[in-house]
Amino acid sequence: MRTRETAESSQTSIVKATDKGKNVVQENQPQQQSVSVASLSVQQLQDIIVNSIRAQYGGPPQTTFMYSKPYTKRIDNLRMPLGYQPPKFQQFNGKGNPKQHIVHFVKTCENAGSRGDQLVRKFVRSLKGNAFEWYTNLEPEVIDSWEQLEKEFLNCFYSTRRTLSMMELTNTKQREGEPVIDYINRWRAVLTAKIDSLNCQR
Protein backbone atom coordinates (compact mmCIF):
# COMPACT_ATOMS: atom_id res chain seq x y z
CA MET A 1 0.00 0.00 0.00
CA ARG A 2 1.36 3.43 -0.94
CA THR A 3 0.55 6.71 0.70
CA ARG A 4 0.93 10.06 -1.06
CA GLU A 5 0.46 13.33 0.80
CA THR A 6 -0.28 16.59 -0.92
CA ALA A 7 -0.87 19.98 0.66
CA GLU A 8 -3.79 22.03 -0.54
CA SER A 9 -4.49 25.49 0.96
CA SER A 10 -4.85 25.13 4.76
CA GLN A 11 -5.83 21.45 4.70
CA THR A 12 -3.78 18.30 4.20
CA SER A 13 -5.09 15.54 1.93
CA ILE A 14 -3.87 11.99 2.46
CA VAL A 15 -4.29 9.73 -0.57
CA LYS A 16 -4.13 6.00 0.08
CA ALA A 17 -3.99 3.35 -2.66
CA THR A 18 -6.08 0.35 -1.76
CA ASP A 19 -5.53 -3.25 -2.80
CA LYS A 20 -8.27 -2.83 -5.42
CA GLY A 21 -6.52 0.10 -7.04
CA LYS A 22 -8.98 2.70 -5.79
CA ASN A 23 -7.82 5.83 -4.12
CA VAL A 24 -9.29 6.95 -0.80
CA VAL A 25 -8.90 10.60 0.13
CA GLN A 26 -8.99 11.59 3.78
CA GLU A 27 -9.17 15.21 4.84
CA ASN A 28 -7.38 16.34 7.96
CA GLN A 29 -9.17 19.29 9.49
CA PRO A 30 -6.98 22.29 10.30
CA GLN A 31 -6.03 22.53 13.96
CA GLN A 32 -8.05 24.97 16.01
CA GLN A 33 -6.18 27.92 17.31
CA SER A 34 -5.77 27.85 21.09
CA VAL A 35 -7.07 30.78 23.09
CA SER A 36 -4.41 32.70 24.93
CA VAL A 37 -5.01 33.00 28.67
CA ALA A 38 -3.63 36.52 28.51
CA SER A 39 -6.51 37.51 26.23
CA LEU A 40 -9.16 36.54 28.81
CA SER A 41 -10.52 39.00 31.34
CA VAL A 42 -10.37 38.34 35.08
CA GLN A 43 -14.14 37.74 35.12
CA GLN A 44 -13.89 35.21 32.28
CA LEU A 45 -11.13 33.33 34.11
CA GLN A 46 -13.21 33.29 37.29
CA ASP A 47 -16.22 31.95 35.41
CA ILE A 48 -14.12 29.19 33.80
CA ILE A 49 -12.73 28.11 37.19
CA VAL A 50 -16.12 28.16 38.94
CA ASN A 51 -17.88 26.24 36.17
CA SER A 52 -15.10 23.65 36.10
CA ILE A 53 -15.36 23.09 39.86
CA ARG A 54 -19.14 22.86 39.74
CA ALA A 55 -18.99 20.44 36.81
CA GLN A 56 -16.67 18.18 38.82
CA TYR A 57 -18.36 18.35 42.21
CA GLY A 58 -21.93 19.05 41.19
CA GLY A 59 -24.19 22.05 41.16
CA PRO A 60 -25.45 24.29 38.36
CA PRO A 61 -22.97 26.45 36.42
CA GLN A 62 -22.49 29.92 37.79
CA THR A 63 -21.58 32.80 35.53
CA THR A 64 -20.76 35.41 38.15
CA PHE A 65 -19.58 35.80 41.74
CA MET A 66 -21.98 38.69 42.29
CA TYR A 67 -24.80 38.16 44.80
CA SER A 68 -28.25 37.56 43.32
CA LYS A 69 -31.49 37.90 45.26
CA PRO A 70 -33.18 34.56 46.01
CA TYR A 71 -36.64 35.88 45.14
CA THR A 72 -38.18 36.50 41.74
CA LYS A 73 -38.60 39.81 39.94
CA ARG A 74 -42.31 39.71 40.78
CA ILE A 75 -41.46 39.81 44.47
CA ASP A 76 -38.84 42.49 43.90
CA ASN A 77 -41.41 44.70 42.16
CA LEU A 78 -43.93 44.54 45.02
CA ARG A 79 -44.44 47.96 46.55
CA MET A 80 -44.64 48.61 50.26
CA PRO A 81 -47.64 50.53 51.64
CA LEU A 82 -47.53 54.31 51.46
CA GLY A 83 -45.68 55.69 54.47
CA TYR A 84 -44.18 52.32 55.36
CA GLN A 85 -41.42 52.47 57.96
CA PRO A 86 -39.17 49.40 58.30
CA PRO A 87 -39.61 47.99 61.82
CA LYS A 88 -36.89 46.64 64.05
CA PHE A 89 -36.90 42.85 63.85
CA GLN A 90 -35.83 40.25 66.35
CA GLN A 91 -32.95 38.39 64.72
CA PHE A 92 -32.60 34.63 64.40
CA ASN A 93 -29.09 33.11 64.27
CA GLY A 94 -29.98 29.50 63.50
CA LYS A 95 -30.53 28.49 67.12
CA GLY A 96 -33.67 28.57 69.18
CA ASN A 97 -37.20 27.99 67.94
CA PRO A 98 -37.65 28.87 64.23
CA LYS A 99 -41.45 28.68 64.44
CA GLN A 100 -41.47 31.28 67.19
CA HIS A 101 -39.22 33.46 65.05
CA ILE A 102 -41.70 33.22 62.17
CA VAL A 103 -44.55 34.25 64.47
CA HIS A 104 -42.60 37.27 65.77
CA PHE A 105 -41.55 38.26 62.27
CA VAL A 106 -45.03 38.05 60.73
CA LYS A 107 -46.59 39.98 63.62
CA THR A 108 -43.93 42.69 63.41
CA CYS A 109 -44.50 43.06 59.66
CA GLU A 110 -48.27 43.21 60.02
CA ASN A 111 -48.00 45.90 62.69
CA ALA A 112 -45.88 47.92 60.24
CA GLY A 113 -48.46 47.48 57.46
CA SER A 114 -46.86 44.79 55.31
CA ARG A 115 -48.25 41.31 54.73
CA GLY A 116 -48.33 38.38 52.34
CA ASP A 117 -45.57 38.14 49.76
CA GLN A 118 -44.23 41.54 50.83
CA LEU A 119 -42.66 39.73 53.77
CA VAL A 120 -40.22 37.93 51.47
CA ARG A 121 -38.15 41.07 50.85
CA LYS A 122 -37.93 41.90 54.55
CA PHE A 123 -37.14 38.47 55.94
CA VAL A 124 -33.37 38.80 55.49
CA ARG A 125 -33.40 41.71 57.97
CA SER A 126 -34.43 39.26 60.70
CA LEU A 127 -31.53 36.86 60.16
CA LYS A 128 -27.93 36.68 61.34
CA GLY A 129 -25.17 34.12 61.78
CA ASN A 130 -25.89 30.69 60.31
CA ALA A 131 -29.41 31.73 59.34
CA PHE A 132 -28.11 34.68 57.33
CA GLU A 133 -25.56 32.41 55.65
CA TRP A 134 -28.34 29.98 54.73
CA TYR A 135 -30.30 32.82 53.14
CA THR A 136 -27.37 34.09 51.07
CA ASN A 137 -26.75 30.55 49.77
CA LEU A 138 -30.25 30.18 48.31
CA GLU A 139 -30.33 29.85 44.52
CA PRO A 140 -31.11 33.07 42.61
CA GLU A 141 -34.77 33.85 41.86
CA VAL A 142 -36.26 30.62 43.25
CA ILE A 143 -38.56 32.13 45.90
CA ASP A 144 -41.88 33.43 44.54
CA SER A 145 -44.04 33.59 47.67
CA TRP A 146 -43.84 34.07 51.41
CA GLU A 147 -45.31 30.60 51.92
CA GLN A 148 -42.45 29.09 49.91
CA LEU A 149 -39.76 30.99 51.83
CA GLU A 150 -41.33 30.10 55.18
CA LYS A 151 -41.39 26.42 54.20
CA GLU A 152 -37.74 26.46 53.10
CA PHE A 153 -36.74 28.16 56.34
CA LEU A 154 -38.62 25.75 58.60
CA ASN A 155 -37.46 22.70 56.64
CA CYS A 156 -33.92 23.75 57.37
CA PHE A 157 -33.92 25.11 60.90
CA TYR A 158 -36.75 23.22 62.56
CA SER A 159 -34.75 20.03 62.11
CA THR A 160 -31.76 21.59 63.89
CA ARG A 161 -33.70 21.51 67.15
CA ARG A 162 -33.40 17.72 66.98
CA THR A 163 -29.68 17.76 66.19
CA LEU A 164 -28.06 15.02 68.21
CA SER A 165 -24.60 14.96 69.68
CA MET A 166 -22.31 12.01 69.00
CA MET A 167 -22.82 10.97 72.62
CA GLU A 168 -26.58 10.78 72.09
CA LEU A 169 -26.03 8.84 68.89
CA THR A 170 -23.86 6.22 70.58
CA ASN A 171 -26.39 5.95 73.40
CA THR A 172 -29.06 4.74 70.98
CA LYS A 173 -29.17 1.21 72.34
CA GLN A 174 -31.13 -1.83 71.27
CA ARG A 175 -34.33 -2.11 73.24
CA GLU A 176 -35.26 -5.27 75.11
CA GLY A 177 -36.94 -7.67 72.71
CA GLU A 178 -36.32 -5.39 69.72
CA PRO A 179 -35.37 -7.30 66.54
CA VAL A 180 -31.87 -6.53 65.30
CA ILE A 181 -33.12 -5.26 61.93
CA ASP A 182 -35.52 -2.84 63.66
CA TYR A 183 -32.71 -1.53 65.85
CA ILE A 184 -30.44 -1.00 62.84
CA ASN A 185 -33.17 0.88 60.96
CA ARG A 186 -33.91 3.06 64.00
CA TRP A 187 -30.21 3.87 64.45
CA ARG A 188 -29.89 4.75 60.76
CA ALA A 189 -32.91 7.06 61.03
CA VAL A 190 -31.30 8.85 63.97
CA LEU A 191 -28.03 9.20 62.05
CA THR A 192 -29.81 10.50 58.94
CA ALA A 193 -31.61 13.15 60.98
CA LYS A 194 -28.29 14.34 62.38
CA ILE A 195 -26.60 14.46 58.97
CA ASP A 196 -29.52 16.34 57.41
CA SER A 197 -29.49 18.98 60.12
CA LEU A 198 -25.74 19.48 59.79
CA ASN A 199 -25.95 19.79 56.00
CA CYS A 200 -28.63 22.44 56.35
CA GLN A 201 -26.34 24.67 58.42
CA ARG A 202 -23.52 24.66 55.86
Tab-separated table of C-alpha atoms in Angstrom:
chain	number	residue	atom	x	y	z
A	1	MET	CA	0.000	0.000	0.000
A	2	ARG	CA	1.360	3.429	-0.943
A	3	THR	CA	0.548	6.711	0.702
A	4	ARG	CA	0.928	10.061	-1.064
A	5	GLU	CA	0.463	13.334	0.796
A	6	THR	CA	-0.276	16.594	-0.921
A	7	ALA	CA	-0.867	19.984	0.660
A	8	GLU	CA	-3.789	22.026	-0.542
A	9	SER	CA	-4.491	25.485	0.956
A	10	SER	CA	-4.846	25.132	4.762
A	11	GLN	CA	-5.832	21.450	4.701
A	12	THR	CA	-3.775	18.300	4.201
A	13	SER	CA	-5.092	15.535	1.931
A	14	ILE	CA	-3.869	11.986	2.465
A	15	VAL	CA	-4.295	9.726	-0.572
A	16	LYS	CA	-4.133	6.002	0.078
A	17	ALA	CA	-3.985	3.350	-2.657
A	18	THR	CA	-6.080	0.347	-1.759
A	19	ASP	CA	-5.527	-3.254	-2.804
A	20	LYS	CA	-8.269	-2.829	-5.417
A	21	GLY	CA	-6.519	0.101	-7.043
A	22	LYS	CA	-8.980	2.698	-5.787
A	23	ASN	CA	-7.822	5.831	-4.123
A	24	VAL	CA	-9.292	6.948	-0.803
A	25	VAL	CA	-8.903	10.600	0.126
A	26	GLN	CA	-8.986	11.591	3.785
A	27	GLU	CA	-9.165	15.206	4.837
A	28	ASN	CA	-7.381	16.336	7.961
A	29	GLN	CA	-9.166	19.295	9.486
A	30	PRO	CA	-6.980	22.285	10.304
A	31	GLN	CA	-6.030	22.529	13.957
A	32	GLN	CA	-8.053	24.967	16.007
A	33	GLN	CA	-6.180	27.922	17.308
A	34	SER	CA	-5.768	27.845	21.086
A	35	VAL	CA	-7.075	30.783	23.093
A	36	SER	CA	-4.406	32.700	24.927
A	37	VAL	CA	-5.007	33.002	28.673
A	38	ALA	CA	-3.625	36.517	28.507
A	39	SER	CA	-6.512	37.513	26.227
A	40	LEU	CA	-9.161	36.541	28.812
A	41	SER	CA	-10.522	38.998	31.336
A	42	VAL	CA	-10.371	38.339	35.075
A	43	GLN	CA	-14.142	37.743	35.120
A	44	GLN	CA	-13.887	35.213	32.283
A	45	LEU	CA	-11.126	33.335	34.106
A	46	GLN	CA	-13.209	33.292	37.291
A	47	ASP	CA	-16.215	31.947	35.410
A	48	ILE	CA	-14.122	29.191	33.804
A	49	ILE	CA	-12.730	28.107	37.190
A	50	VAL	CA	-16.123	28.162	38.939
A	51	ASN	CA	-17.881	26.238	36.175
A	52	SER	CA	-15.099	23.650	36.103
A	53	ILE	CA	-15.357	23.086	39.859
A	54	ARG	CA	-19.144	22.856	39.744
A	55	ALA	CA	-18.991	20.443	36.809
A	56	GLN	CA	-16.674	18.175	38.817
A	57	TYR	CA	-18.360	18.350	42.209
A	58	GLY	CA	-21.934	19.051	41.195
A	59	GLY	CA	-24.195	22.053	41.163
A	60	PRO	CA	-25.451	24.289	38.362
A	61	PRO	CA	-22.968	26.454	36.420
A	62	GLN	CA	-22.493	29.916	37.794
A	63	THR	CA	-21.585	32.803	35.533
A	64	THR	CA	-20.756	35.407	38.150
A	65	PHE	CA	-19.581	35.799	41.736
A	66	MET	CA	-21.980	38.686	42.293
A	67	TYR	CA	-24.798	38.158	44.799
A	68	SER	CA	-28.248	37.557	43.319
A	69	LYS	CA	-31.485	37.895	45.257
A	70	PRO	CA	-33.180	34.559	46.009
A	71	TYR	CA	-36.641	35.883	45.144
A	72	THR	CA	-38.184	36.505	41.740
A	73	LYS	CA	-38.601	39.814	39.945
A	74	ARG	CA	-42.305	39.706	40.782
A	75	ILE	CA	-41.459	39.809	44.470
A	76	ASP	CA	-38.838	42.487	43.898
A	77	ASN	CA	-41.408	44.695	42.165
A	78	LEU	CA	-43.932	44.539	45.017
A	79	ARG	CA	-44.444	47.964	46.555
A	80	MET	CA	-44.645	48.607	50.264
A	81	PRO	CA	-47.642	50.530	51.637
A	82	LEU	CA	-47.531	54.310	51.462
A	83	GLY	CA	-45.685	55.692	54.469
A	84	TYR	CA	-44.183	52.316	55.356
A	85	GLN	CA	-41.421	52.467	57.955
A	86	PRO	CA	-39.168	49.395	58.297
A	87	PRO	CA	-39.611	47.991	61.816
A	88	LYS	CA	-36.886	46.639	64.054
A	89	PHE	CA	-36.895	42.848	63.848
A	90	GLN	CA	-35.829	40.245	66.354
A	91	GLN	CA	-32.950	38.388	64.718
A	92	PHE	CA	-32.599	34.629	64.398
A	93	ASN	CA	-29.095	33.115	64.274
A	94	GLY	CA	-29.981	29.501	63.501
A	95	LYS	CA	-30.527	28.492	67.115
A	96	GLY	CA	-33.666	28.574	69.180
A	97	ASN	CA	-37.203	27.989	67.938
A	98	PRO	CA	-37.649	28.874	64.229
A	99	LYS	CA	-41.450	28.676	64.443
A	100	GLN	CA	-41.474	31.277	67.188
A	101	HIS	CA	-39.216	33.457	65.054
A	102	ILE	CA	-41.698	33.225	62.168
A	103	VAL	CA	-44.548	34.252	64.474
A	104	HIS	CA	-42.598	37.269	65.775
A	105	PHE	CA	-41.545	38.264	62.266
A	106	VAL	CA	-45.027	38.047	60.734
A	107	LYS	CA	-46.587	39.977	63.617
A	108	THR	CA	-43.925	42.691	63.405
A	109	CYS	CA	-44.496	43.057	59.657
A	110	GLU	CA	-48.272	43.206	60.018
A	111	ASN	CA	-47.996	45.897	62.687
A	112	ALA	CA	-45.879	47.915	60.236
A	113	GLY	CA	-48.465	47.483	57.462
A	114	SER	CA	-46.858	44.786	55.310
A	115	ARG	CA	-48.249	41.309	54.728
A	116	GLY	CA	-48.327	38.385	52.338
A	117	ASP	CA	-45.566	38.144	49.758
A	118	GLN	CA	-44.235	41.544	50.832
A	119	LEU	CA	-42.664	39.726	53.767
A	120	VAL	CA	-40.220	37.933	51.470
A	121	ARG	CA	-38.154	41.066	50.847
A	122	LYS	CA	-37.931	41.905	54.551
A	123	PHE	CA	-37.139	38.469	55.942
A	124	VAL	CA	-33.374	38.796	55.490
A	125	ARG	CA	-33.401	41.714	57.965
A	126	SER	CA	-34.431	39.265	60.698
A	127	LEU	CA	-31.526	36.861	60.158
A	128	LYS	CA	-27.933	36.683	61.335
A	129	GLY	CA	-25.174	34.122	61.783
A	130	ASN	CA	-25.894	30.687	60.306
A	131	ALA	CA	-29.415	31.731	59.335
A	132	PHE	CA	-28.112	34.682	57.331
A	133	GLU	CA	-25.556	32.411	55.654
A	134	TRP	CA	-28.337	29.981	54.731
A	135	TYR	CA	-30.301	32.824	53.142
A	136	THR	CA	-27.366	34.091	51.073
A	137	ASN	CA	-26.751	30.552	49.767
A	138	LEU	CA	-30.247	30.182	48.306
A	139	GLU	CA	-30.333	29.850	44.515
A	140	PRO	CA	-31.114	33.065	42.607
A	141	GLU	CA	-34.775	33.846	41.860
A	142	VAL	CA	-36.256	30.624	43.247
A	143	ILE	CA	-38.560	32.135	45.895
A	144	ASP	CA	-41.876	33.429	44.543
A	145	SER	CA	-44.044	33.590	47.667
A	146	TRP	CA	-43.836	34.071	51.411
A	147	GLU	CA	-45.306	30.598	51.923
A	148	GLN	CA	-42.448	29.089	49.912
A	149	LEU	CA	-39.761	30.989	51.829
A	150	GLU	CA	-41.329	30.099	55.179
A	151	LYS	CA	-41.392	26.421	54.196
A	152	GLU	CA	-37.744	26.463	53.099
A	153	PHE	CA	-36.744	28.163	56.345
A	154	LEU	CA	-38.620	25.752	58.596
A	155	ASN	CA	-37.462	22.702	56.639
A	156	CYS	CA	-33.916	23.754	57.371
A	157	PHE	CA	-33.920	25.113	60.900
A	158	TYR	CA	-36.748	23.223	62.563
A	159	SER	CA	-34.748	20.026	62.110
A	160	THR	CA	-31.757	21.590	63.885
A	161	ARG	CA	-33.695	21.514	67.147
A	162	ARG	CA	-33.396	17.724	66.976
A	163	THR	CA	-29.678	17.761	66.190
A	164	LEU	CA	-28.056	15.023	68.209
A	165	SER	CA	-24.601	14.957	69.685
A	166	MET	CA	-22.314	12.007	69.001
A	167	MET	CA	-22.820	10.973	72.620
A	168	GLU	CA	-26.585	10.776	72.093
A	169	LEU	CA	-26.030	8.844	68.887
A	170	THR	CA	-23.859	6.224	70.580
A	171	ASN	CA	-26.389	5.955	73.397
A	172	THR	CA	-29.057	4.741	70.975
A	173	LYS	CA	-29.171	1.215	72.339
A	174	GLN	CA	-31.125	-1.830	71.267
A	175	ARG	CA	-34.332	-2.115	73.245
A	176	GLU	CA	-35.260	-5.269	75.108
A	177	GLY	CA	-36.941	-7.666	72.710
A	178	GLU	CA	-36.318	-5.388	69.716
A	179	PRO	CA	-35.365	-7.299	66.536
A	180	VAL	CA	-31.871	-6.532	65.295
A	181	ILE	CA	-33.121	-5.262	61.935
A	182	ASP	CA	-35.523	-2.838	63.660
A	183	TYR	CA	-32.713	-1.535	65.851
A	184	ILE	CA	-30.441	-1.004	62.843
A	185	ASN	CA	-33.171	0.879	60.960
A	186	ARG	CA	-33.908	3.055	63.999
A	187	TRP	CA	-30.208	3.865	64.447
A	188	ARG	CA	-29.891	4.750	60.764
A	189	ALA	CA	-32.907	7.064	61.031
A	190	VAL	CA	-31.295	8.853	63.969
A	191	LEU	CA	-28.032	9.196	62.051
A	192	THR	CA	-29.806	10.498	58.942
A	193	ALA	CA	-31.609	13.146	60.981
A	194	LYS	CA	-28.292	14.343	62.381
A	195	ILE	CA	-26.596	14.465	58.969
A	196	ASP	CA	-29.521	16.338	57.405
A	197	SER	CA	-29.488	18.978	60.121
A	198	LEU	CA	-25.740	19.479	59.790
A	199	ASN	CA	-25.945	19.789	55.999
A	200	CYS	CA	-28.629	22.437	56.352
A	201	GLN	CA	-26.344	24.670	58.416
A	202	ARG	CA	-23.515	24.661	55.861
